Amino acid sequence: MFFHPMDILIFAALGLALWAQSKVKGNFQKWSRVAASSNATGAQVARFILNKEGLHHVKVERSKSGTLSDHYDPRAKTVRLSDPVYQGHSISALAVAAHEVGHAIQDQHNYSMLVIRHRLFPIASIGSQLAPWLFIAGFLLEMTNLIGVGIILFSGAVLFQVVTLPVEFDASKRAKDKLLQLGLIQSREEKGIGQVLNAAALTYVASTLMAVLQLIKFIMIFRGRR
């Protein structure tokens, strides 16, 4: 009931996710010790790019959730940056700040994958919360239909993660392009920017892979019980 051959692949994906997380922290710390040639802070870079894009209405604020809590809030039209990014002058600070601004630019241009992700969010939120309980109830009560409903709900959460991948990769590309185009970094600093952003992207790839494998596992169990 609790072990399935797919679990081997799921554990492998979990290992990849943990490695990716350590890679994110390692690269962020490494390039946090390297000052950007522009000597601008993450907050200044975010504001500068936003203004250049005509997004004067988008605010830049400090995040109150700690390190690596940086995000763009589409409802409040606000880029929130953690302290090391907000006030930092490093390659890491500029990379993360520009990435979050990339999401604001996506929002402004109604980037299709971002629009889809926003629409999927309520479904994904409900699915991720209810699906595990439906799976447990289905197994314990031997009610295959409950497992089927759980699979449908969990599929929404998995689809949300799949759609997140192009959104994150596109934001990173926009970030690197804007930093270079606007002269905020020099070509020799592009390597550091890439390492910080690529490590972060790998965490999304790993978590998505793990979710897809879990979905396949439950589909196989569902089909087997039927």
PDB file of C-alpha atoms in Angstrom:
ATOM      1  CA  MET A   1       0.000   0.000   0.000  1.00  0.00           C
ATOM      2  CA  PHE A   2       2.716   2.469   0.926  1.00  0.00           C
ATOM      3  CA  PHE A   3       5.590   1.352  -1.332  1.00  0.00           C
ATOM      4  CA  HIS A   4       5.474   1.405  -5.104  1.00  0.00           C
ATOM      5  CA  PRO A   5       8.234   0.877  -7.701  1.00  0.00           C
ATOM      6  CA  MET A   6       7.801   4.536  -8.751  1.00  0.00           C
ATOM      7  CA  ASP A   7       8.980   5.551  -5.275  1.00  0.00           C
ATOM      8  CA  ILE A   8      12.568   4.843  -6.333  1.00  0.00           C
ATOM      9  CA  LEU A   9      12.327   7.537  -9.007  1.00  0.00           C
ATOM     10  CA  ILE A  10      10.478   9.855  -6.640  1.00  0.00           C
ATOM     11  CA  PHE A  11      13.245   9.539  -4.036  1.00  0.00           C
ATOM     12  CA  ALA A  12      15.796  10.244  -6.773  1.00  0.00           C
ATOM     13  CA  ALA A  13      13.866  13.394  -7.732  1.00  0.00           C
ATOM     14  CA  LEU A  14      13.738  14.373  -4.054  1.00  0.00           C
ATOM     15  CA  GLY A  15      17.501  13.998  -3.875  1.00  0.00           C
ATOM     16  CA  LEU A  16      17.832  16.227  -6.944  1.00  0.00           C
ATOM     17  CA  ALA A  17      15.548  18.819  -5.331  1.00  0.00           C
ATOM     18  CA  LEU A  18      17.612  18.864  -2.112  1.00  0.00           C
ATOM     19  CA  TRP A  19      20.822  19.169  -4.123  1.00  0.00           C
ATOM     20  CA  ALA A  20      19.302  22.009  -6.146  1.00  0.00           C
ATOM     21  CA  GLN A  21      18.316  23.827  -2.948  1.00  0.00           C
ATOM     22  CA  SER A  22      21.872  23.592  -1.646  1.00  0.00           C
ATOM     23  CA  LYS A  23      23.103  24.798  -5.042  1.00  0.00           C
ATOM     24  CA  VAL A  24      20.840  27.851  -4.831  1.00  0.00           C
ATOM     25  CA  LYS A  25      22.161  28.773  -1.381  1.00  0.00           C
ATOM     26  CA  GLY A  26      25.752  28.042  -2.374  1.00  0.00           C
ATOM     27  CA  ASN A  27      25.676  30.118  -5.557  1.00  0.00           C
ATOM     28  CA  PHE A  28      23.791  32.949  -3.863  1.00  0.00           C
ATOM     29  CA  GLN A  29      26.370  33.092  -1.062  1.00  0.00           C
ATOM     30  CA  LYS A  30      29.282  32.780  -3.499  1.00  0.00           C
ATOM     31  CA  TRP A  31      28.172  35.678  -5.684  1.00  0.00           C
ATOM     32  CA  SER A  32      26.976  37.707  -2.701  1.00  0.00           C
ATOM     33  CA  ARG A  33      30.658  38.229  -1.952  1.00  0.00           C
ATOM     34  CA  VAL A  34      31.273  39.707  -5.428  1.00  0.00           C
ATOM     35  CA  ALA A  35      30.312  43.362  -5.808  1.00  0.00           C
ATOM     36  CA  ALA A  36      28.709  44.394  -9.096  1.00  0.00           C
ATOM     37  CA  SER A  37      30.625  46.948 -11.145  1.00  0.00           C
ATOM     38  CA  SER A  38      27.617  49.288 -11.185  1.00  0.00           C
ATOM     39  CA  ASN A  39      27.690  49.486  -7.363  1.00  0.00           C
ATOM     40  CA  ALA A  40      23.879  49.704  -7.444  1.00  0.00           C
ATOM     41  CA  THR A  41      21.718  47.946  -4.872  1.00  0.00           C
ATOM     42  CA  GLY A  42      19.094  45.366  -5.782  1.00  0.00           C
ATOM     43  CA  ALA A  43      16.380  47.884  -4.931  1.00  0.00           C
ATOM     44  CA  GLN A  44      17.949  50.538  -7.171  1.00  0.00           C
ATOM     45  CA  VAL A  45      18.304  48.085 -10.048  1.00  0.00           C
ATOM     46  CA  ALA A  46      14.692  46.942  -9.678  1.00  0.00           C
ATOM     47  CA  ARG A  47      13.442  50.538  -9.666  1.00  0.00           C
ATOM     48  CA  PHE A  48      15.638  51.498 -12.625  1.00  0.00           C
ATOM     49  CA  ILE A  49      14.470  48.615 -14.838  1.00  0.00           C
ATOM     50  CA  LEU A  50      10.829  49.152 -13.868  1.00  0.00           C
ATOM     51  CA  ASN A  51      11.053  52.846 -14.772  1.00  0.00           C
ATOM     52  CA  LYS A  52      12.723  52.037 -18.090  1.00  0.00           C
ATOM     53  CA  GLU A  53       9.816  49.689 -18.837  1.00  0.00           C
ATOM     54  CA  GLY A  54       7.267  52.374 -17.949  1.00  0.00           C
ATOM     55  CA  LEU A  55       6.169  50.473 -14.828  1.00  0.00           C
ATOM     56  CA  HIS A  56       6.276  53.481 -12.518  1.00  0.00           C
ATOM     57  CA  HIS A  57       3.205  52.191 -10.677  1.00  0.00           C
ATOM     58  CA  VAL A  58       4.963  48.980  -9.573  1.00  0.00           C
ATOM     59  CA  LYS A  59       6.405  49.393  -6.087  1.00  0.00           C
ATOM     60  CA  VAL A  60       9.667  47.985  -4.721  1.00  0.00           C
ATOM     61  CA  GLU A  61       9.533  46.985  -1.065  1.00  0.00           C
ATOM     62  CA  ARG A  62      11.496  44.988   1.489  1.00  0.00           C
ATOM     63  CA  SER A  63      10.224  41.471   2.065  1.00  0.00           C
ATOM     64  CA  LYS A  64       9.479  40.626   5.686  1.00  0.00           C
ATOM     65  CA  SER A  65       9.810  36.867   5.193  1.00  0.00           C
ATOM     66  CA  GLY A  66      13.587  36.521   5.401  1.00  0.00           C
ATOM     67  CA  THR A  67      16.399  35.579   3.007  1.00  0.00           C
ATOM     68  CA  LEU A  68      15.445  34.234  -0.438  1.00  0.00           C
ATOM     69  CA  SER A  69      11.818  35.293   0.066  1.00  0.00           C
ATOM     70  CA  ASP A  70      11.996  37.576  -2.973  1.00  0.00           C
ATOM     71  CA  HIS A  71       8.873  37.623  -5.144  1.00  0.00           C
ATOM     72  CA  TYR A  72       6.584  39.701  -7.326  1.00  0.00           C
ATOM     73  CA  ASP A  73       3.030  40.184  -6.063  1.00  0.00           C
ATOM     74  CA  PRO A  74       0.775  40.659  -9.113  1.00  0.00           C
ATOM     75  CA  ARG A  75      -2.227  41.706  -7.002  1.00  0.00           C
ATOM     76  CA  ALA A  76      -0.395  44.485  -5.165  1.00  0.00           C
ATOM     77  CA  LYS A  77       1.802  45.267  -8.209  1.00  0.00           C
ATOM     78  CA  THR A  78       4.818  45.096  -5.910  1.00  0.00           C
ATOM     79  CA  VAL A  79       8.300  43.624  -6.147  1.00  0.00           C
ATOM     80  CA  ARG A  80       9.350  42.460  -2.669  1.00  0.00           C
ATOM     81  CA  LEU A  81      13.042  41.884  -2.016  1.00  0.00           C
ATOM     82  CA  SER A  82      14.747  40.300   0.988  1.00  0.00           C
ATOM     83  CA  ASP A  83      17.321  42.406   2.860  1.00  0.00           C
ATOM     84  CA  PRO A  84      20.441  40.877   1.211  1.00  0.00           C
ATOM     85  CA  VAL A  85      18.910  41.676  -2.188  1.00  0.00           C
ATOM     86  CA  TYR A  86      17.191  44.967  -1.361  1.00  0.00           C
ATOM     87  CA  GLN A  87      20.294  46.633   0.057  1.00  0.00           C
ATOM     88  CA  GLY A  88      23.000  44.416  -1.455  1.00  0.00           C
ATOM     89  CA  HIS A  89      25.428  45.570  -4.165  1.00  0.00           C
ATOM     90  CA  SER A  90      26.429  42.058  -5.203  1.00  0.00           C
ATOM     91  CA  ILE A  91      26.006  40.014  -8.373  1.00  0.00           C
ATOM     92  CA  SER A  92      23.495  37.854  -6.480  1.00  0.00           C
ATOM     93  CA  ALA A  93      21.448  40.863  -5.421  1.00  0.00           C
ATOM     94  CA  LEU A  94      21.219  42.197  -8.963  1.00  0.00           C
ATOM     95  CA  ALA A  95      20.351  38.782 -10.413  1.00  0.00           C
ATOM     96  CA  VAL A  96      17.481  38.148  -8.002  1.00  0.00           C
ATOM     97  CA  ALA A  97      16.131  41.710  -8.186  1.00  0.00           C
ATOM     98  CA  ALA A  98      16.129  41.675 -11.996  1.00  0.00           C
ATOM     99  CA  HIS A  99      14.462  38.248 -12.037  1.00  0.00           C
ATOM    100  CA  GLU A 100      11.545  39.473  -9.921  1.00  0.00           C
ATOM    101  CA  VAL A 101      11.216  42.533 -12.123  1.00  0.00           C
ATOM    102  CA  GLY A 102      11.078  40.089 -15.022  1.00  0.00           C
ATOM    103  CA  HIS A 103       7.819  38.785 -13.566  1.00  0.00           C
ATOM    104  CA  ALA A 104       6.466  42.345 -13.353  1.00  0.00           C
ATOM    105  CA  ILE A 105       7.296  42.828 -17.035  1.00  0.00           C
ATOM    106  CA  GLN A 106       5.543  39.556 -17.853  1.00  0.00           C
ATOM    107  CA  ASP A 107       2.499  40.800 -15.977  1.00  0.00           C
ATOM    108  CA  GLN A 108       2.515  44.104 -17.842  1.00  0.00           C
ATOM    109  CA  HIS A 109       2.629  42.347 -21.230  1.00  0.00           C
ATOM    110  CA  ASN A 110       0.122  39.646 -20.253  1.00  0.00           C
ATOM    111  CA  TYR A 111       2.667  36.910 -20.891  1.00  0.00           C
ATOM    112  CA  SER A 112       0.477  33.926 -21.794  1.00  0.00           C
ATOM    113  CA  MET A 113       2.053  31.351 -19.477  1.00  0.00           C
ATOM    114  CA  LEU A 114       1.852  33.752 -16.535  1.00  0.00           C
ATOM    115  CA  VAL A 115      -1.834  34.371 -17.260  1.00  0.00           C
ATOM    116  CA  ILE A 116      -2.452  30.609 -17.336  1.00  0.00           C
ATOM    117  CA  ARG A 117      -0.547  30.156 -14.058  1.00  0.00           C
ATOM    118  CA  HIS A 118      -2.630  32.843 -12.344  1.00  0.00           C
ATOM    119  CA  ARG A 119      -5.827  31.127 -13.485  1.00  0.00           C
ATOM    120  CA  LEU A 120      -4.583  27.739 -12.321  1.00  0.00           C
ATOM    121  CA  PHE A 121      -3.535  28.957  -8.878  1.00  0.00           C
ATOM    122  CA  PRO A 122      -6.923  28.506  -7.108  1.00  0.00           C
ATOM    123  CA  ILE A 123      -7.278  24.999  -8.550  1.00  0.00           C
ATOM    124  CA  ALA A 124      -3.695  24.111  -7.650  1.00  0.00           C
ATOM    125  CA  SER A 125      -4.112  25.447  -4.112  1.00  0.00           C
ATOM    126  CA  ILE A 126      -7.238  23.372  -3.490  1.00  0.00           C
ATOM    127  CA  GLY A 127      -5.760  20.310  -5.176  1.00  0.00           C
ATOM    128  CA  SER A 128      -2.504  20.349  -3.209  1.00  0.00           C
ATOM    129  CA  GLN A 129      -4.412  20.612   0.083  1.00  0.00           C
ATOM    130  CA  LEU A 130      -7.208  18.099  -0.529  1.00  0.00           C
ATOM    131  CA  ALA A 131      -5.561  15.469  -2.741  1.00  0.00           C
ATOM    132  CA  PRO A 132      -3.348  13.886  -0.014  1.00  0.00           C
ATOM    133  CA  TRP A 133      -6.368  13.411   2.278  1.00  0.00           C
ATOM    134  CA  LEU A 134      -8.396  11.868  -0.525  1.00  0.00           C
ATOM    135  CA  PHE A 135      -5.562   9.468  -1.321  1.00  0.00           C
ATOM    136  CA  ILE A 136      -5.273   8.413   2.325  1.00  0.00           C
ATOM    137  CA  ALA A 137      -9.041   8.009   2.700  1.00  0.00           C
ATOM    138  CA  GLY A 138      -9.233   6.077  -0.562  1.00  0.00           C
ATOM    139  CA  PHE A 139      -6.545   3.625   0.530  1.00  0.00           C
ATOM    140  CA  LEU A 140      -7.826   3.133   4.073  1.00  0.00           C
ATOM    141  CA  LEU A 141     -11.491   2.811   3.098  1.00  0.00           C
ATOM    142  CA  GLU A 142     -10.661   0.929  -0.099  1.00  0.00           C
ATOM    143  CA  MET A 143     -12.698   3.441  -2.100  1.00  0.00           C
ATOM    144  CA  THR A 144     -11.090   3.672  -5.525  1.00  0.00           C
ATOM    145  CA  ASN A 145     -13.326   6.575  -6.537  1.00  0.00           C
ATOM    146  CA  LEU A 146     -11.801   8.762  -3.832  1.00  0.00           C
ATOM    147  CA  ILE A 147      -8.353   8.053  -5.239  1.00  0.00           C
ATOM    148  CA  GLY A 148      -9.667   9.036  -8.682  1.00  0.00           C
ATOM    149  CA  VAL A 149     -10.976  12.365  -7.375  1.00  0.00           C
ATOM    150  CA  GLY A 150      -7.654  12.937  -5.632  1.00  0.00           C
ATOM    151  CA  ILE A 151      -5.834  12.322  -8.911  1.00  0.00           C
ATOM    152  CA  ILE A 152      -7.985  14.899 -10.707  1.00  0.00           C
ATOM    153  CA  LEU A 153      -7.306  17.512  -8.039  1.00  0.00           C
ATOM    154  CA  PHE A 154      -3.610  16.680  -7.835  1.00  0.00           C
ATOM    155  CA  SER A 155      -3.370  16.964 -11.629  1.00  0.00           C
ATOM    156  CA  GLY A 156      -4.297  20.638 -11.322  1.00  0.00           C
ATOM    157  CA  ALA A 157      -1.452  21.197  -8.867  1.00  0.00           C
ATOM    158  CA  VAL A 158       0.995  19.365 -11.135  1.00  0.00           C
ATOM    159  CA  LEU A 159      -0.134  21.350 -14.179  1.00  0.00           C
ATOM    160  CA  PHE A 160       0.469  24.554 -12.211  1.00  0.00           C
ATOM    161  CA  GLN A 161       4.062  23.469 -11.555  1.00  0.00           C
ATOM    162  CA  VAL A 162       4.600  22.507 -15.196  1.00  0.00           C
ATOM    163  CA  VAL A 163       3.354  25.920 -16.359  1.00  0.00           C
ATOM    164  CA  THR A 164       5.616  27.589 -13.770  1.00  0.00           C
ATOM    165  CA  LEU A 165       8.737  26.324 -15.559  1.00  0.00           C
ATOM    166  CA  PRO A 166       8.493  28.507 -18.704  1.00  0.00           C
ATOM    167  CA  VAL A 167       7.401  31.439 -16.529  1.00  0.00           C
ATOM    168  CA  GLU A 168      10.569  31.193 -14.416  1.00  0.00           C
ATOM    169  CA  PHE A 169      12.908  30.575 -17.345  1.00  0.00           C
ATOM    170  CA  ASP A 170      11.438  33.524 -19.245  1.00  0.00           C
ATOM    171  CA  ALA A 171      11.796  35.824 -16.218  1.00  0.00           C
ATOM    172  CA  SER A 172      15.462  34.834 -15.899  1.00  0.00           C
ATOM    173  CA  LYS A 173      16.083  35.507 -19.591  1.00  0.00           C
ATOM    174  CA  ARG A 174      14.431  38.914 -19.311  1.00  0.00           C
ATOM    175  CA  ALA A 175      16.551  39.628 -16.230  1.00  0.00           C
ATOM    176  CA  LYS A 176      19.875  38.876 -17.945  1.00  0.00           C
ATOM    177  CA  ASP A 177      18.871  40.768 -21.097  1.00  0.00           C
ATOM    178  CA  LYS A 178      17.809  43.893 -19.190  1.00  0.00           C
ATOM    179  CA  LEU A 179      20.906  43.925 -16.976  1.00  0.00           C
ATOM    180  CA  LEU A 180      23.140  43.830 -20.062  1.00  0.00           C
ATOM    181  CA  GLN A 181      21.082  46.151 -22.260  1.00  0.00           C
ATOM    182  CA  LEU A 182      20.870  48.842 -19.590  1.00  0.00           C
ATOM    183  CA  GLY A 183      24.552  48.602 -18.674  1.00  0.00           C
ATOM    184  CA  LEU A 184      23.877  47.449 -15.128  1.00  0.00           C
ATOM    185  CA  ILE A 185      26.411  44.648 -15.485  1.00  0.00           C
ATOM    186  CA  GLN A 186      29.404  44.039 -17.730  1.00  0.00           C
ATOM    187  CA  SER A 187      29.790  40.998 -19.959  1.00  0.00           C
ATOM    188  CA  ARG A 188      32.301  39.436 -17.543  1.00  0.00           C
ATOM    189  CA  GLU A 189      29.641  39.501 -14.812  1.00  0.00           C
ATOM    190  CA  GLU A 190      27.131  37.580 -16.907  1.00  0.00           C
ATOM    191  CA  LYS A 191      28.576  34.250 -15.705  1.00  0.00           C
ATOM    192  CA  GLY A 192      27.719  35.020 -12.071  1.00  0.00           C
ATOM    193  CA  ILE A 193      24.231  36.190 -12.972  1.00  0.00           C
ATOM    194  CA  GLY A 194      23.682  32.978 -14.926  1.00  0.00           C
ATOM    195  CA  GLN A 195      24.887  30.727 -12.110  1.00  0.00           C
ATOM    196  CA  VAL A 196      22.557  32.338  -9.575  1.00  0.00           C
ATOM    197  CA  LEU A 197      19.512  32.188 -11.851  1.00  0.00           C
ATOM    198  CA  ASN A 198      20.216  28.726 -13.283  1.00  0.00           C
ATOM    199  CA  ALA A 199      20.510  27.189  -9.824  1.00  0.00           C
ATOM    200  CA  ALA A 200      17.145  28.661  -8.878  1.00  0.00           C
ATOM    201  CA  ALA A 201      15.591  27.310 -12.088  1.00  0.00           C
ATOM    202  CA  LEU A 202      16.888  23.826 -11.287  1.00  0.00           C
ATOM    203  CA  THR A 203      14.827  23.759  -8.070  1.00  0.00           C
ATOM    204  CA  TYR A 204      11.660  24.283 -10.115  1.00  0.00           C
ATOM    205  CA  VAL A 205      12.674  21.521 -12.522  1.00  0.00           C
ATOM    206  CA  ALA A 206      13.325  19.081  -9.655  1.00  0.00           C
ATOM    207  CA  SER A 207      10.093  19.830  -7.795  1.00  0.00           C
ATOM    208  CA  THR A 208       8.071  19.561 -11.003  1.00  0.00           C
ATOM    209  CA  LEU A 209       9.700  16.241 -11.858  1.00  0.00           C
ATOM    210  CA  MET A 210       8.875  14.908  -8.408  1.00  0.00           C
ATOM    211  CA  ALA A 211       5.239  16.010  -8.704  1.00  0.00           C
ATOM    212  CA  VAL A 212       4.868  14.428 -12.166  1.00  0.00           C
ATOM    213  CA  LEU A 213       6.313  11.135 -10.901  1.00  0.00           C
ATOM    214  CA  GLN A 214       3.941  11.154  -7.923  1.00  0.00           C
ATOM    215  CA  LEU A 215       0.998  11.729 -10.256  1.00  0.00           C
ATOM    216  CA  ILE A 216       2.081   8.831 -12.479  1.00  0.00           C
ATOM    217  CA  LYS A 217       2.387   6.634  -9.395  1.00  0.00           C
ATOM    218  CA  PHE A 218      -1.171   7.355  -8.249  1.00  0.00           C
ATOM    219  CA  ILE A 219      -2.550   6.864 -11.757  1.00  0.00           C
ATOM    220  CA  MET A 220      -0.848   3.455 -11.891  1.00  0.00           C
ATOM    221  CA  ILE A 221      -2.288   2.517  -8.488  1.00  0.00           C
ATOM    222  CA  PHE A 222      -5.733   3.715  -9.542  1.00  0.00           C
ATOM    223  CA  ARG A 223      -5.646   1.684 -12.758  1.00  0.00           C
ATOM    224  CA  GLY A 224      -4.365  -1.365 -10.898  1.00  0.00           C
ATOM    225  CA  ARG A 225      -7.169  -1.233  -8.334  1.00  0.00           C
ATOM    226  CA  ARG A 226      -9.782  -0.863 -11.026  1.00  0.00           C
TER     227      ARG A 226
END
